[in-house]
PDB file of C-alpha atoms in Angstrom:
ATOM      1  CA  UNK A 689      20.338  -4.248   6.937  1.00  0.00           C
ATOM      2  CA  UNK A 690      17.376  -2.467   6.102  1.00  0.00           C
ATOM      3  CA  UNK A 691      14.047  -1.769   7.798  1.00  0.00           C
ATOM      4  CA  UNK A 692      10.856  -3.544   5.837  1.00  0.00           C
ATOM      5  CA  UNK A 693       8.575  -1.603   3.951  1.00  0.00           C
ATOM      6  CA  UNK A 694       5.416  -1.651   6.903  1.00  0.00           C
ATOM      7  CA  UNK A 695       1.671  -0.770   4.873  1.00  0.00           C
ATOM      8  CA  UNK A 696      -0.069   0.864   7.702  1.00  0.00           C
ATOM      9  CA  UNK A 697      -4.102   1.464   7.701  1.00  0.00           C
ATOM     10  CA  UNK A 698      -5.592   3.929   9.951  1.00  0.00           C
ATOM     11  CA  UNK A 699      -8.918   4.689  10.900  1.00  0.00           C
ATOM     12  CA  UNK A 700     -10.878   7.747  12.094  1.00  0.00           C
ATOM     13  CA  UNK A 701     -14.526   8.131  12.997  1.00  0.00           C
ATOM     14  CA  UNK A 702     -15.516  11.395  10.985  1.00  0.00           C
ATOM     15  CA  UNK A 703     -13.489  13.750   8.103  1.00  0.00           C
ATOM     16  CA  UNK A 704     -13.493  16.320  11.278  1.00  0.00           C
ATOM     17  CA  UNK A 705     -11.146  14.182  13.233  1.00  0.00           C
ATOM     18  CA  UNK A 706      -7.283  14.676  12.803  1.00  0.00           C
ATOM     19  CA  UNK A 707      -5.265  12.275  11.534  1.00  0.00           C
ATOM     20  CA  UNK A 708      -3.201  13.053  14.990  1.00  0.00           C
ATOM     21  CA  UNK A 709       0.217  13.435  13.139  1.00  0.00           C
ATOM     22  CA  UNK A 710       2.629  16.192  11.322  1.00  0.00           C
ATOM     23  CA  UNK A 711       4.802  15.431   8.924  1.00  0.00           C
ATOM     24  CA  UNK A 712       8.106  16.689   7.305  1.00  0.00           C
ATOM     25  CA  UNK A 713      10.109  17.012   4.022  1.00  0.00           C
ATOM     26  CA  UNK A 714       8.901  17.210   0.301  1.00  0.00           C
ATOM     27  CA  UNK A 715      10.876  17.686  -2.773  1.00  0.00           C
ATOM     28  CA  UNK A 716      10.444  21.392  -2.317  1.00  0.00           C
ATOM     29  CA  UNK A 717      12.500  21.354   1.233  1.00  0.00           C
ATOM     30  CA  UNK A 718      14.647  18.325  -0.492  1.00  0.00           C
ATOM     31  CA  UNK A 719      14.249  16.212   2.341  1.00  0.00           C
ATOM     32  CA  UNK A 720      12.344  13.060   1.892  1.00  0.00           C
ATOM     33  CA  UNK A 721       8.371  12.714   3.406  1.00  0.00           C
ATOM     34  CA  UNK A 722       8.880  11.372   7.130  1.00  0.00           C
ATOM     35  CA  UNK A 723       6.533  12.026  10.590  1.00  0.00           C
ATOM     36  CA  UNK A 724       7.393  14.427  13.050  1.00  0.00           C
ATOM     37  CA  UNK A 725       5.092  14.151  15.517  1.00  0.00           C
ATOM     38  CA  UNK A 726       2.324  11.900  16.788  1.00  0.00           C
ATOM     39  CA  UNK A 727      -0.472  13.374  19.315  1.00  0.00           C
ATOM     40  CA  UNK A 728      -1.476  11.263  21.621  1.00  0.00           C
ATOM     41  CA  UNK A 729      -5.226   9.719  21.778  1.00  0.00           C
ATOM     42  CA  UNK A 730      -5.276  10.415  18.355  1.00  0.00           C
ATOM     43  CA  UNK A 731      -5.929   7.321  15.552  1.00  0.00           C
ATOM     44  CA  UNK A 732      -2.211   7.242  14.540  1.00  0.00           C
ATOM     45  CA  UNK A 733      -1.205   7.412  18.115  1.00  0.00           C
ATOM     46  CA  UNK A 734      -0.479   3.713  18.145  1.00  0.00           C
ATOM     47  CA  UNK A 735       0.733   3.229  14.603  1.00  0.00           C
ATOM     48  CA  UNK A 736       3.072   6.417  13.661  1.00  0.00           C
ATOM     49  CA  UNK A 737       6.205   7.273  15.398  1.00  0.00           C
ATOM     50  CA  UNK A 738       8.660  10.438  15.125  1.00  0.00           C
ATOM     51  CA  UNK A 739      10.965   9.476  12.234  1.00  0.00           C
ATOM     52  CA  UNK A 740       8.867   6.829  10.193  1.00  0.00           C
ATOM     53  CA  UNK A 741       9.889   7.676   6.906  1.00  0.00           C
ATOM     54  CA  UNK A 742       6.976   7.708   4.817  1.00  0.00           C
ATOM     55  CA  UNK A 743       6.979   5.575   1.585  1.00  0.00           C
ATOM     56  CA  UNK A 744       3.728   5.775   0.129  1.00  0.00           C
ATOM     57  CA  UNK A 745       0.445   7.473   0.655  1.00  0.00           C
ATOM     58  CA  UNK A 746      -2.862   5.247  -0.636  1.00  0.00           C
ATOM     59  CA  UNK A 747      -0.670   4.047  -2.609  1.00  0.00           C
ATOM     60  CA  UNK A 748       0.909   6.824  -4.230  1.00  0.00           C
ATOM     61  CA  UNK A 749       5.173   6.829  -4.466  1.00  0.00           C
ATOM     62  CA  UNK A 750       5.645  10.414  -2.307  1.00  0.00           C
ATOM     63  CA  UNK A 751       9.390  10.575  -3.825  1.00  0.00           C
ATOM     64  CA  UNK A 752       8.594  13.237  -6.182  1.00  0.00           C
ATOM     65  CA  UNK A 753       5.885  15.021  -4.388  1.00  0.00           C
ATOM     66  CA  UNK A 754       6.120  17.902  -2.263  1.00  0.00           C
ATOM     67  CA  UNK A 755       5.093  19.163   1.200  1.00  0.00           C
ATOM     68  CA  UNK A 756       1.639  20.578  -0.234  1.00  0.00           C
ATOM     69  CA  UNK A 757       1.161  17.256  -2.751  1.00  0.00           C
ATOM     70  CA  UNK A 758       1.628  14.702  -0.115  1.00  0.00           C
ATOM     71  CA  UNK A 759      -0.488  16.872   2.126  1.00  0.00           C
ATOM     72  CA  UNK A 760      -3.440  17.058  -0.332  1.00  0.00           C
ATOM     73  CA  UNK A 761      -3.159  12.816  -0.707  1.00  0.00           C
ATOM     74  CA  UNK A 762      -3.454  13.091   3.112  1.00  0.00           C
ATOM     75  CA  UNK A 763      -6.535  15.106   2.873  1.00  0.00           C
ATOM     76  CA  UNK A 764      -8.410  13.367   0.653  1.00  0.00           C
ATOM     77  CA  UNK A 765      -8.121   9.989   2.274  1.00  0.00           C
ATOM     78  CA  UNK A 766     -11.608   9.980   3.539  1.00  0.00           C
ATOM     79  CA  UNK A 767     -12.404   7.716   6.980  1.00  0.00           C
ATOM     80  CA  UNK A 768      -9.217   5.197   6.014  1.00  0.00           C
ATOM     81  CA  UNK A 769      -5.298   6.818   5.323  1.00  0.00           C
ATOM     82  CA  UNK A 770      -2.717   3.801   4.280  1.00  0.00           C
ATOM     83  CA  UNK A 771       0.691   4.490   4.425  1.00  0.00           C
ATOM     84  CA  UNK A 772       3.746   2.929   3.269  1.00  0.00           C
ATOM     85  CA  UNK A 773       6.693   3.397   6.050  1.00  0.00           C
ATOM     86  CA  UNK A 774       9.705   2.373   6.637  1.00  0.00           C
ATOM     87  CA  UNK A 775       9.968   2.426  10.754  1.00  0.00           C
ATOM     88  CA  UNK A 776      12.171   5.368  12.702  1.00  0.00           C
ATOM     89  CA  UNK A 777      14.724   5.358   9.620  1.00  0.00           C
ATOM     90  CA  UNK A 778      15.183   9.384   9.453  1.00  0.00           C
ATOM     91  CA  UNK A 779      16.154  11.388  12.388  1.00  0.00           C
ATOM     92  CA  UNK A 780      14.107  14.659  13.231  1.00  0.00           C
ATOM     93  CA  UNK A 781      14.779  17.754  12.030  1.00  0.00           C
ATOM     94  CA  UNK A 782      14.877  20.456  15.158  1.00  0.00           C
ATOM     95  CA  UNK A 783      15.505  23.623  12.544  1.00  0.00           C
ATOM     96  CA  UNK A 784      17.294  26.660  14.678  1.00  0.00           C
ATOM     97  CA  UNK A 785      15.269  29.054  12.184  1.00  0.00           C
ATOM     98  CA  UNK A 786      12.182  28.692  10.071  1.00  0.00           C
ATOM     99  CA  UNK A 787      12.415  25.911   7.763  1.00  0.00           C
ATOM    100  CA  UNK A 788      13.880  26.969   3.751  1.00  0.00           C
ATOM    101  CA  UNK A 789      11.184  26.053   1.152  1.00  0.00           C
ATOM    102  CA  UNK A 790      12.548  25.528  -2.108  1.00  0.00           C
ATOM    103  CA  UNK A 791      10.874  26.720  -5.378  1.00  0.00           C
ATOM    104  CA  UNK A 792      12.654  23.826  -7.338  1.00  0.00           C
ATOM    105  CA  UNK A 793      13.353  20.590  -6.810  1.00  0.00           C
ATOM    106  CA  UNK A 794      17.079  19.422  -6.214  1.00  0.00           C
ATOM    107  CA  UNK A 795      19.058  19.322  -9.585  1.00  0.00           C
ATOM    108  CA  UNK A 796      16.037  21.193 -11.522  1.00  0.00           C
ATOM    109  CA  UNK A 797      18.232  25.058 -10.944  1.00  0.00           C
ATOM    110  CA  UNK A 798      18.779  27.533  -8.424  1.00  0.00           C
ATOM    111  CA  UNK A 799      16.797  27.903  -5.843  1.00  0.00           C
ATOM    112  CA  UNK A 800      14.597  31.370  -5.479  1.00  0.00           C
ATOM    113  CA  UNK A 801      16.058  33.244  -2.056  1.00  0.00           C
ATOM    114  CA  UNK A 802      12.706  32.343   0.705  1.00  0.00           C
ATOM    115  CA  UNK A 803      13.133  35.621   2.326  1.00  0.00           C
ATOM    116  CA  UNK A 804      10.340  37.233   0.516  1.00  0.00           C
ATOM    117  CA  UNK A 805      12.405  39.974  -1.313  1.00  0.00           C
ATOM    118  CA  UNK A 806      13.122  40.439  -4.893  1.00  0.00           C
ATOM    119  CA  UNK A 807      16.847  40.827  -5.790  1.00  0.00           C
ATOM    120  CA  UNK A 808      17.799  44.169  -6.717  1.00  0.00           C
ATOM    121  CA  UNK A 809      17.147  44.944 -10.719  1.00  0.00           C
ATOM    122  CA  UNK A 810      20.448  47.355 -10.486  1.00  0.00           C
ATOM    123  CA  UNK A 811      23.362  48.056  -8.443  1.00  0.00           C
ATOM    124  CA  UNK A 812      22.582  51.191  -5.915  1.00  0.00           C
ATOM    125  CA  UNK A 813      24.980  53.581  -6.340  1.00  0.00           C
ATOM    126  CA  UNK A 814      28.937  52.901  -6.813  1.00  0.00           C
ATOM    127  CA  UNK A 815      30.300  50.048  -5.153  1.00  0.00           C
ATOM    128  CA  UNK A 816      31.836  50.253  -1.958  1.00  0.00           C
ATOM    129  CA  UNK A 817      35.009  52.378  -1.516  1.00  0.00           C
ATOM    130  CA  UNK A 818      34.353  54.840  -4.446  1.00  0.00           C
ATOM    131  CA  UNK A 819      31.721  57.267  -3.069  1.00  0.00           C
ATOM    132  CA  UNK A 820      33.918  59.435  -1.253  1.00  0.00           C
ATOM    133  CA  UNK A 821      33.456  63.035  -2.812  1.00  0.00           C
ATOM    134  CA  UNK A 822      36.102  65.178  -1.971  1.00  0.00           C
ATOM    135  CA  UNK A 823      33.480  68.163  -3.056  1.00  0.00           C
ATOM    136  CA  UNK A 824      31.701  67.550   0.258  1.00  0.00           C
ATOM    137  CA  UNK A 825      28.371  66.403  -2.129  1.00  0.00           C
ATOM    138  CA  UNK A 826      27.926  63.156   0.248  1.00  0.00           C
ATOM    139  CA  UNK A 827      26.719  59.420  -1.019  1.00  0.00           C
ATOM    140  CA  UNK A 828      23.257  60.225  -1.997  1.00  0.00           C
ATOM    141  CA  UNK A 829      22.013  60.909  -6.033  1.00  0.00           C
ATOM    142  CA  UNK A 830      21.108  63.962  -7.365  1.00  0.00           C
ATOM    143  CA  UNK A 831      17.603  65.105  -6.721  1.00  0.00           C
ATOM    144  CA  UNK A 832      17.635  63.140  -3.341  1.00  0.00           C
ATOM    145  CA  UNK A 833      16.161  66.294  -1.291  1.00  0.00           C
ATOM    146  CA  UNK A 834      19.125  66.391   1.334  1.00  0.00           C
ATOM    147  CA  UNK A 835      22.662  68.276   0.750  1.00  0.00           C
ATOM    148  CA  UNK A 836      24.995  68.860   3.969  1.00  0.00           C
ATOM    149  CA  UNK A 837      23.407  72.418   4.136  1.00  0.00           C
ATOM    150  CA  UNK A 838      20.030  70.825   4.573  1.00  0.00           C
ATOM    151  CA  UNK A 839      19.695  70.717   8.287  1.00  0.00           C
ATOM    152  CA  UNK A 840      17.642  67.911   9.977  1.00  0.00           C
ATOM    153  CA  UNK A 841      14.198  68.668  10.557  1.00  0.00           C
ATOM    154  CA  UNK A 842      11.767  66.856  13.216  1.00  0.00           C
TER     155      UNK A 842
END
């Protein structure tokens, strides 16, 4: 059986005043929109829970959008936000590392490594197990500044 499709309609006094909640997912972590915390004495205190999964924002289908996309809806609610939710249908995500952002959505090709780094244009010197030199010339390339004659120097 599943949980009705809740519209929810929430209220704050001024645009300065949080919405009181944070929220997970987005087709860029490929995890489906859904809250992940509610602060208390906030105006979705009473009306959000951990694990809602969210449907809609002001009416918008948040299935395709990402993290930044739903955000942005979010944002430019004004005084009144209304949600779509589906009540405590997706468990919380307690990540053991920072989260994995995604540069494509699922199915669309691979995903871009998140660590920050480019991949290496070229292979660095011979692959493992055949840069022994038997003429006592060490790993490094030519030009490299250090031979095993070059002492170490502080």
């Amino acid at each position: 059986m599943t949980t009705p499709v809740v519209n929810i309609a929430i209220q704050r006094a001024s645009l300065s005043q949080p919405w009181g909640f944070r929220m997970q997912g987005g087709t860029d972590f490929r995890m489906p929109l859904s809250i992940k915390k509610v602060s208390k004495d906030t105006p979705s205190f009473n009306c959000l829970h951990a694990g809602d999964a969210i449907l809609a924002i002001q009416g918008v289908d948040v299935s395709q959008l990402t993290h930044l996309d739903a955000q942005q809806c979010i944002k430019s609610a004004g005084l009144q936000l209304t949600l779509s939710i589906q009540k405590g249908q997706l468990s919380l995500i307690k990540p053991s590392r920072p989260a994995t952002k995604f540069n494509a959505p699922a199915g669309q090709g691979p995903a871009a490594p998140s660590h920050g780094f480019a991949p290496p244009a070229q292979a660095r010197g011979p692959p493992v197990g055949q840069g022994y030199s038997p003429a006592g010339q060490g790993f490094a390339p030519p030009g490299h500044g250090f031979t095993p004659a070059t002492p170490y120097r502080r």
